[in-house]
Amino acid sequence: MRHVCTADTDLDELVGRQSEWVGDFRYGPLPRAMKNDEELVLENSRELSAFMLAKVKILIWDLFVVETEERIHPGEHFRLILD
């Protein structure tokens, strides 16, 4: 899975957000890749701030999605690649 980052990329974009429909959460590329045990390539990751990169690196070990009350752990084959 690939995702193109910009200077405006935030956690909502990578983790997901509540849609306009009540109870409908749209997963971002990070939890989708973790759940599907896939490789996630963050293209143009040099555009992300150091603080944002630190947040992402912490989340890949143990992601809790508040909106769905779901804890997501990476599978054996999940990889995060900063490109």
mmCIF file of C-alpha atoms in Angstrom:
data_model
loop_
_atom_site.group_PDB
_atom_site.id
_atom_site.type_symbol
_atom_site.label_atom_id
_atom_site.label_comp_id
_atom_site.label_asym_id
_atom_site.label_seq_id
_atom_site.Cartn_x
_atom_site.Cartn_y
_atom_site.Cartn_z
ATOM 1 C CA MET A 1 0.000 0.000 0.000
ATOM 2 C CA ARG A 2 1.268 3.496 -0.823
ATOM 3 C CA HIS A 3 0.289 6.904 0.516
ATOM 4 C CA VAL A 4 1.607 10.252 -0.707
ATOM 5 C CA CYS A 5 2.421 12.660 2.130
ATOM 6 C CA THR A 6 2.418 16.447 1.996
ATOM 7 C CA ALA A 7 3.402 19.121 4.504
ATOM 8 C CA ASP A 8 -0.284 19.132 5.528
ATOM 9 C CA THR A 9 -0.508 15.393 6.226
ATOM 10 C CA ASP A 10 -1.782 14.850 9.759
ATOM 11 C CA LEU A 11 -2.826 11.938 11.963
ATOM 12 C CA ASP A 12 -6.435 12.163 10.797
ATOM 13 C CA GLU A 13 -5.239 11.524 7.261
ATOM 14 C CA LEU A 14 -3.017 8.590 8.254
ATOM 15 C CA VAL A 15 -5.151 7.010 10.995
ATOM 16 C CA GLY A 16 -8.642 7.915 9.791
ATOM 17 C CA ARG A 17 -11.595 10.048 10.669
ATOM 18 C CA GLN A 18 -15.275 9.966 11.403
ATOM 19 C CA SER A 19 -17.346 10.463 8.267
ATOM 20 C CA GLU A 20 -20.413 12.657 8.022
ATOM 21 C CA TRP A 21 -22.559 9.580 8.730
ATOM 22 C CA VAL A 22 -22.968 8.810 12.423
ATOM 23 C CA GLY A 23 -21.061 5.692 13.417
ATOM 24 C CA ASP A 24 -19.099 5.494 10.161
ATOM 25 C CA PHE A 25 -15.337 5.643 10.639
ATOM 26 C CA ARG A 26 -13.056 5.814 7.589
ATOM 27 C CA TYR A 27 -9.765 4.073 8.304
ATOM 28 C CA GLY A 28 -6.630 5.719 6.959
ATOM 29 C CA PRO A 29 -3.712 3.901 5.367
ATOM 30 C CA LEU A 30 -1.875 3.185 8.629
ATOM 31 C CA PRO A 31 -4.526 1.031 10.356
ATOM 32 C CA ARG A 32 -5.550 -0.556 7.027
ATOM 33 C CA ALA A 33 -1.980 -1.709 6.383
ATOM 34 C CA MET A 34 -1.603 -2.887 9.983
ATOM 35 C CA LYS A 35 -4.888 -4.835 9.874
ATOM 36 C CA ASN A 36 -4.124 -6.359 6.462
ATOM 37 C CA ASP A 37 -0.536 -7.177 7.484
ATOM 38 C CA GLU A 38 0.821 -5.221 4.503
ATOM 39 C CA GLU A 39 3.735 -2.958 3.763
ATOM 40 C CA LEU A 40 2.914 0.776 3.909
ATOM 41 C CA VAL A 41 5.104 3.127 1.902
ATOM 42 C CA LEU A 42 4.771 6.774 2.907
ATOM 43 C CA GLU A 43 5.893 8.510 -0.259
ATOM 44 C CA ASN A 44 7.327 12.001 0.077
ATOM 45 C CA SER A 45 7.703 11.430 3.845
ATOM 46 C CA ARG A 46 10.425 14.092 3.953
ATOM 47 C CA GLU A 47 7.544 16.594 3.894
ATOM 48 C CA LEU A 48 6.381 15.409 7.331
ATOM 49 C CA SER A 49 7.594 17.289 10.388
ATOM 50 C CA ALA A 50 9.931 15.538 12.820
ATOM 51 C CA PHE A 51 7.121 15.629 15.388
ATOM 52 C CA MET A 52 4.680 13.967 12.978
ATOM 53 C CA LEU A 53 7.219 11.262 12.098
ATOM 54 C CA ALA A 54 7.774 10.578 15.802
ATOM 55 C CA LYS A 55 4.015 10.160 16.318
ATOM 56 C CA VAL A 56 3.751 7.722 13.415
ATOM 57 C CA LYS A 57 6.711 5.667 14.647
ATOM 58 C CA ILE A 58 5.072 5.299 18.062
ATOM 59 C CA LEU A 59 1.677 4.358 16.620
ATOM 60 C CA ILE A 60 2.983 1.481 14.521
ATOM 61 C CA TRP A 61 3.601 -0.548 17.685
ATOM 62 C CA ASP A 62 0.200 -0.106 19.281
ATOM 63 C CA LEU A 63 -2.571 1.914 17.659
ATOM 64 C CA PHE A 64 -5.775 2.649 19.570
ATOM 65 C CA VAL A 65 -8.611 4.148 17.524
ATOM 66 C CA VAL A 66 -10.799 6.065 19.969
ATOM 67 C CA GLU A 67 -13.760 6.363 17.601
ATOM 68 C CA THR A 68 -14.072 2.581 17.202
ATOM 69 C CA GLU A 69 -12.614 1.642 20.609
ATOM 70 C CA GLU A 70 -10.282 -0.701 18.743
ATOM 71 C CA ARG A 71 -6.679 -1.565 19.508
ATOM 72 C CA ILE A 72 -4.710 -2.502 16.397
ATOM 73 C CA HIS A 73 -1.417 -4.358 16.580
ATOM 74 C CA PRO A 74 0.757 -4.795 13.500
ATOM 75 C CA GLY A 75 0.905 -8.210 11.896
ATOM 76 C CA GLU A 76 4.113 -10.124 11.331
ATOM 77 C CA HIS A 77 4.492 -8.824 7.767
ATOM 78 C CA PHE A 78 3.548 -5.185 8.386
ATOM 79 C CA ARG A 79 6.318 -2.766 7.473
ATOM 80 C CA LEU A 80 6.437 1.024 7.386
ATOM 81 C CA ILE A 81 8.722 2.438 4.730
ATOM 82 C CA LEU A 82 9.529 6.135 4.648
ATOM 83 C CA ASP A 83 10.262 7.153 1.087
#
